[in-house]
Short mmCIF file of C-alpha atoms in Angstrom, two decimals:
data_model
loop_
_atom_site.label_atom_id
_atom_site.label_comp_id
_atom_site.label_asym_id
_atom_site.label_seq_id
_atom_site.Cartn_x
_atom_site.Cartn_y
_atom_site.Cartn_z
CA UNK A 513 -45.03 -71.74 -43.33
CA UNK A 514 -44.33 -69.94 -40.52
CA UNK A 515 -44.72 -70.07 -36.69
CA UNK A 516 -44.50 -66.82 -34.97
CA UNK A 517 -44.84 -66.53 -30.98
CA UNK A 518 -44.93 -63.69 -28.40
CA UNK A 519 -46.47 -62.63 -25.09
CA UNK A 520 -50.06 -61.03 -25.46
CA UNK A 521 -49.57 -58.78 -23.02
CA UNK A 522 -46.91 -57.20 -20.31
CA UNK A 523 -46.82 -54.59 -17.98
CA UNK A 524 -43.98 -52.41 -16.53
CA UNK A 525 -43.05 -49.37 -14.80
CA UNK A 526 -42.37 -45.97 -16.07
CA UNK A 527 -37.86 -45.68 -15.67
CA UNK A 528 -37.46 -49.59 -15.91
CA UNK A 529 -36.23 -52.21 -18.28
CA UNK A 530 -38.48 -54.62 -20.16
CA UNK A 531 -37.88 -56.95 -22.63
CA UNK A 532 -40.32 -59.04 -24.75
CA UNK A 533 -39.91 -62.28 -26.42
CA UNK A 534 -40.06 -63.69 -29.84
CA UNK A 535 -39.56 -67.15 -31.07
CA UNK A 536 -40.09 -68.03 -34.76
CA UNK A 537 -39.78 -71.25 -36.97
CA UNK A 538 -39.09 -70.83 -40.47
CA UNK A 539 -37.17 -71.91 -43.79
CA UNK A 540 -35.10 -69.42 -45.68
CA UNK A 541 -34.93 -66.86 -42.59
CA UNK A 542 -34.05 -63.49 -44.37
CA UNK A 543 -34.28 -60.91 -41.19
CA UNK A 544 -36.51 -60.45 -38.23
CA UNK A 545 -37.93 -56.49 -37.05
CA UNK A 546 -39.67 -55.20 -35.01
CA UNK A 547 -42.38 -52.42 -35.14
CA UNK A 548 -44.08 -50.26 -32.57
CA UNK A 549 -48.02 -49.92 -32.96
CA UNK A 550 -49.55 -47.14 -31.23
CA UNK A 551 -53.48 -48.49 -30.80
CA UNK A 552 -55.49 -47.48 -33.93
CA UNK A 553 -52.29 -46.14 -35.52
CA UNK A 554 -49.95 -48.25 -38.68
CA UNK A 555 -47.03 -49.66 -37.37
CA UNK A 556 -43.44 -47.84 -37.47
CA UNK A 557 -40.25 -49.47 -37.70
CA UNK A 558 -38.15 -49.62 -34.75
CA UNK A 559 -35.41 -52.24 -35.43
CA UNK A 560 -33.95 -55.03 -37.90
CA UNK A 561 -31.36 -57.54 -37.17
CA UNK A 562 -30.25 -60.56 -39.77
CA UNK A 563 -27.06 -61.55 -38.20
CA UNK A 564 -26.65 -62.80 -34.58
CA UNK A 565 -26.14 -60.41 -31.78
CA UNK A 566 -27.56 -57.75 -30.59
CA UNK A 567 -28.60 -53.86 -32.37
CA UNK A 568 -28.89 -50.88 -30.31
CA UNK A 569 -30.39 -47.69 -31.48
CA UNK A 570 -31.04 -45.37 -28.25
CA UNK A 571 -33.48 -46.63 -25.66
CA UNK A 572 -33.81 -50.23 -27.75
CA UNK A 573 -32.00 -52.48 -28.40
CA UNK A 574 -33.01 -55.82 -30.30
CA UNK A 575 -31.22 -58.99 -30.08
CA UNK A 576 -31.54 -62.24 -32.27
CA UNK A 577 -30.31 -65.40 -32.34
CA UNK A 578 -31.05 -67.61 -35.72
CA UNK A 579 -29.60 -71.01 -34.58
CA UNK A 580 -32.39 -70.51 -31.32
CA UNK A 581 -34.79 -69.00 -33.47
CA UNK A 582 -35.31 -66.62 -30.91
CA UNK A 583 -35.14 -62.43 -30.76
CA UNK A 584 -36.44 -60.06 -28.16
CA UNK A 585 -36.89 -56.11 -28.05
CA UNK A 586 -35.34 -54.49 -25.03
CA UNK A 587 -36.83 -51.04 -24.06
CA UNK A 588 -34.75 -48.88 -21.68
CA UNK A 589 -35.96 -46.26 -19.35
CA UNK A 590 -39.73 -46.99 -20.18
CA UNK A 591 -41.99 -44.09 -20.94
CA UNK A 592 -45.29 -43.74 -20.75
CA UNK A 593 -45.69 -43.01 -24.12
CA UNK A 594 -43.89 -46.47 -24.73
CA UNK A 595 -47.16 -47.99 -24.28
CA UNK A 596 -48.10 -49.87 -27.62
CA UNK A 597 -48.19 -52.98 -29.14
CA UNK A 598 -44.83 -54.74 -30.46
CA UNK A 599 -44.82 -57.10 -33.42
CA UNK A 600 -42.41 -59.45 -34.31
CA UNK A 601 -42.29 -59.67 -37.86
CA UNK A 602 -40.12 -62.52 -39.84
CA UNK A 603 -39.16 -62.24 -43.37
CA UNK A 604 -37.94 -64.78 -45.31
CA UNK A 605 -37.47 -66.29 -49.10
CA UNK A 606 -39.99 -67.49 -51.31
CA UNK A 607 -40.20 -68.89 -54.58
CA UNK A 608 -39.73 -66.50 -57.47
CA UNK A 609 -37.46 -63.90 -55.73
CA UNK A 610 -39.99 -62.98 -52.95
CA UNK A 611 -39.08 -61.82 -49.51
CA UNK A 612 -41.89 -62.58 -47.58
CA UNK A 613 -43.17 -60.57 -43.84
CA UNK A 614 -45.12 -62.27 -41.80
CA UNK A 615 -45.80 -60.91 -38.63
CA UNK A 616 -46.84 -62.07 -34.95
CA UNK A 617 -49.88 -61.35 -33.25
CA UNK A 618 -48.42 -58.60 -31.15
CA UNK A 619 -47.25 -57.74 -27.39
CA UNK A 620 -49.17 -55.41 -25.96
CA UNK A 621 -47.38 -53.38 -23.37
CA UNK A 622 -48.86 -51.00 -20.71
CA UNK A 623 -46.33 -48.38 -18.83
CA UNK A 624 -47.40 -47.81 -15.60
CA UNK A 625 -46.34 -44.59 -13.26
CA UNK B 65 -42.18 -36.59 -48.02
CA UNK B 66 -42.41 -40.13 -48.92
CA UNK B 67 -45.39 -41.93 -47.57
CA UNK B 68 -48.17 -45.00 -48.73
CA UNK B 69 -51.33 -42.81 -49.09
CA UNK B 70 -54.54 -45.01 -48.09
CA UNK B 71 -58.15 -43.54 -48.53
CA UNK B 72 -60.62 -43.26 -47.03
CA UNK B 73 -59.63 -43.77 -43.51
CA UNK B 74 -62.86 -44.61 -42.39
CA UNK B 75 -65.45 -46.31 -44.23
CA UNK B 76 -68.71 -47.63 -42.97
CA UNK B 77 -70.50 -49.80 -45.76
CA UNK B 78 -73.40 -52.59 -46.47
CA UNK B 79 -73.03 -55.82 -47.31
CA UNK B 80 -72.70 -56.51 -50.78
CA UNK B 81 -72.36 -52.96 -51.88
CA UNK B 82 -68.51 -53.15 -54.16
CA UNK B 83 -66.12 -50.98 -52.63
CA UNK B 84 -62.39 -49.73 -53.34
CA UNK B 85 -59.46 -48.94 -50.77
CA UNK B 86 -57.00 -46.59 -52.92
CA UNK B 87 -53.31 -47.24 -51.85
CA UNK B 88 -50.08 -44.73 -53.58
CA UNK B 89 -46.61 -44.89 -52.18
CA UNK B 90 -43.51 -42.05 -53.95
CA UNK B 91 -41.29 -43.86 -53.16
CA UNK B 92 -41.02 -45.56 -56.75
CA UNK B 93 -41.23 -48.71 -54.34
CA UNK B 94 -41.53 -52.28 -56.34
CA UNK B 95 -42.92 -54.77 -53.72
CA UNK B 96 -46.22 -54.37 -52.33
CA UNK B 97 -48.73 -55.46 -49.66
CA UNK B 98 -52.29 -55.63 -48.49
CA UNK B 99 -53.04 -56.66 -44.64
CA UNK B 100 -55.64 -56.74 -42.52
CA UNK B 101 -55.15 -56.85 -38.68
CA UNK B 102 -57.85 -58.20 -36.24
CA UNK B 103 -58.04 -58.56 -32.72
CA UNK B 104 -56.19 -61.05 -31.76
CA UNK B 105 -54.90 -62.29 -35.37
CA UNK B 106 -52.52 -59.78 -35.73
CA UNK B 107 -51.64 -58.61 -39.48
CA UNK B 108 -52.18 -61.22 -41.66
CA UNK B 109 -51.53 -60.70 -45.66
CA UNK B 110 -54.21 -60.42 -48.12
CA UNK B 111 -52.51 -59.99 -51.25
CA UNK B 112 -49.25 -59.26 -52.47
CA UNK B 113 -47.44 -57.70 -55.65
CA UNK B 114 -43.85 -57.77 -56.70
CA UNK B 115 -44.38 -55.57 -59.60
CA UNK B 116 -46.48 -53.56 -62.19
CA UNK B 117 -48.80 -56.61 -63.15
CA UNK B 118 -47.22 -59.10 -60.84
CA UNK B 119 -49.65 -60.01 -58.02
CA UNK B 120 -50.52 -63.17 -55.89
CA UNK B 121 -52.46 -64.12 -52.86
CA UNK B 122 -51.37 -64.13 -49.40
CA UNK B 123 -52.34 -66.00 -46.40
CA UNK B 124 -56.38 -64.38 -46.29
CA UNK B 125 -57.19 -63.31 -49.97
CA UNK B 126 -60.62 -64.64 -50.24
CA UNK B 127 -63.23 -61.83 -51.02
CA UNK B 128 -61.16 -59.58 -52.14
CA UNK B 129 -59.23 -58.50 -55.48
CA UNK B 130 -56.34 -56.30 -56.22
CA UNK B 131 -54.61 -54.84 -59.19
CA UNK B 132 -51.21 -53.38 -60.19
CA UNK B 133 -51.37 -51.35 -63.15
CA UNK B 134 -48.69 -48.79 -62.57
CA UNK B 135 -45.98 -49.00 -60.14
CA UNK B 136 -47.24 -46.23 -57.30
CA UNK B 137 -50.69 -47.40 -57.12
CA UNK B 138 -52.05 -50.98 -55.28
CA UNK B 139 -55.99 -50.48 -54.63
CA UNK B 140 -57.80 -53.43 -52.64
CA UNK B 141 -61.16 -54.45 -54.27
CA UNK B 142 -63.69 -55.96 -52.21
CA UNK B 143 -66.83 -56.78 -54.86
CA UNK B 144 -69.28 -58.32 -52.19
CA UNK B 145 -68.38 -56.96 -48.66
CA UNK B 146 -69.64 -59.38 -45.81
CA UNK B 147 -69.40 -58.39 -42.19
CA UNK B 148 -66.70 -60.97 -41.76
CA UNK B 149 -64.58 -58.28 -43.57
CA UNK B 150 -64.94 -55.50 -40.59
CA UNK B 151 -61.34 -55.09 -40.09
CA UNK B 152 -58.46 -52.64 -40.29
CA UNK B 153 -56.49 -52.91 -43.34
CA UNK B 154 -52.73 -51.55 -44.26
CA UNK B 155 -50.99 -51.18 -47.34
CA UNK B 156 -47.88 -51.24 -47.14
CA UNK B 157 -44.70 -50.99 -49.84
CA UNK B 158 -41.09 -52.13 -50.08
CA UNK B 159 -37.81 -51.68 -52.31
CA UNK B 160 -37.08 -54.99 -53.67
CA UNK B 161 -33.31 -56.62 -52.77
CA UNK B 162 -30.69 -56.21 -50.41
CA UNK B 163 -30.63 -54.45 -48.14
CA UNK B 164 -34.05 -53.31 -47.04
CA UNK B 165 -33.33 -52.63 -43.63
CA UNK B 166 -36.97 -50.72 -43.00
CA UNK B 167 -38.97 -53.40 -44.62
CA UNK B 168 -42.56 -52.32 -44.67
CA UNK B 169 -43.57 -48.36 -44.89
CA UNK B 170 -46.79 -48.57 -43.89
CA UNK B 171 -50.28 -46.42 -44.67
CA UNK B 172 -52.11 -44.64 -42.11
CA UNK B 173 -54.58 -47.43 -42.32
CA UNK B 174 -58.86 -48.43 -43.43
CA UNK B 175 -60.83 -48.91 -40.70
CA UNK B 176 -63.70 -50.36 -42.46
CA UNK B 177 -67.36 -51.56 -41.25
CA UNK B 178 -69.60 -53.63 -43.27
CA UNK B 179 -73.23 -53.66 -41.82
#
């Protein structure tokens, strides 16, 4: 199975940096994302790394290390409307050609003025 | 514009009464997914289908059923609802193989109540 950990929650201020955490244990790792939930709202995709280092696109950039087990989601020049739940979500191989998500429970981040 | 299509987006129901959760993606997608996501619990996979008539559980499938007759369409069955079943649920599809840098397009979501 899988093992999938986060913060619950974080807070941070409108113009900074902040970056949450993820640290996963699984066999036959196949890629890690992450997704931005809005409250009430389906998840969108924001990033997707597979091989070490880090991906920017824009104001985030996501970073992973397999060998650690270990990713986080950095979020540039906050905005308020950057408030929303983050999940972690780790794919990997299963039996009979299936790639597997599971996801984490979710960081809940609040932008504050 | 390719989307999953989930209806109804609200439902409100009684216990026991059988209910359906209709789920269509365009996107001539072959993997697809049922979750529910609860406070605290995060998204956690109900069912699962690789293809037309391929399905198998996931991590929560008790209580509920699923079908894949044709490849756009993935509708969640729930023949007995219980309360324990109040949740929000996604569908969600998937190209299968590499790469599938998006993974998951997801529906607009079920918020369902059963009284």
């Amino acid at each position: 199975g899988q093992n999938i950990d986060q913060p619950t929650e974080m807070t941070a201020t409108e113009g900074a940096i902040v970056q949450i955490n993820c640290t996963y244990q699984t066999s036959g790792f196949n890629g890690l994302f992450w997704y931005q939930q809005h409250a009430g709202e389906a998840p969108t995709f924001l990033s997707y790394n597979v091989l070490d280092g880090l991906e920017e696109k824009g104001r985030f950039s996501s970073f992973l290390s397999r060998s650690k087990g270990y990713s986080y989601l950095l979020l540039k020049e906050l905005q308020m409307k950057d408030s929303a739940s983050y999940l972690c979500a780790v794919r990997d191989n299963r039996s009979g050609g299936y790639q597997k998500v599971t996801f984490g429970t979710g960081t809940k981040l609040q932008v504050i003025p | 514009e390719a989307q999953v299509t989930q209806n109804p987006r609200y439902l409100i129901t009684v216990t026991g009464k059988k209910l359906t959760v209709t789920c269509s993606q365009n996107m001539n997608h072959e993997y697809m997914s049922w979750y529910r996501q609860d406070p605290g619990l995060g998204l956690r996979q109900i069912y699962y289908s690789m293809n037309v008539e391929v399905t198998d559980k996931g991590d929560v499938p008790e209580g509920y059923k699923v079908s894949r007759k044709e490849k756009r369409n993935f509708p969640l069955i729930l023949e007995s609802p219980s309360p324990n079943q109040t949740s929000l649920y996604f569908c969600a599809s998937s190209p299968k193989g590499q790469p599938t840098f998006y993974g998951y397009t997801f529906g607009s979501g079920t918020r369902l109540t059963v009284v």
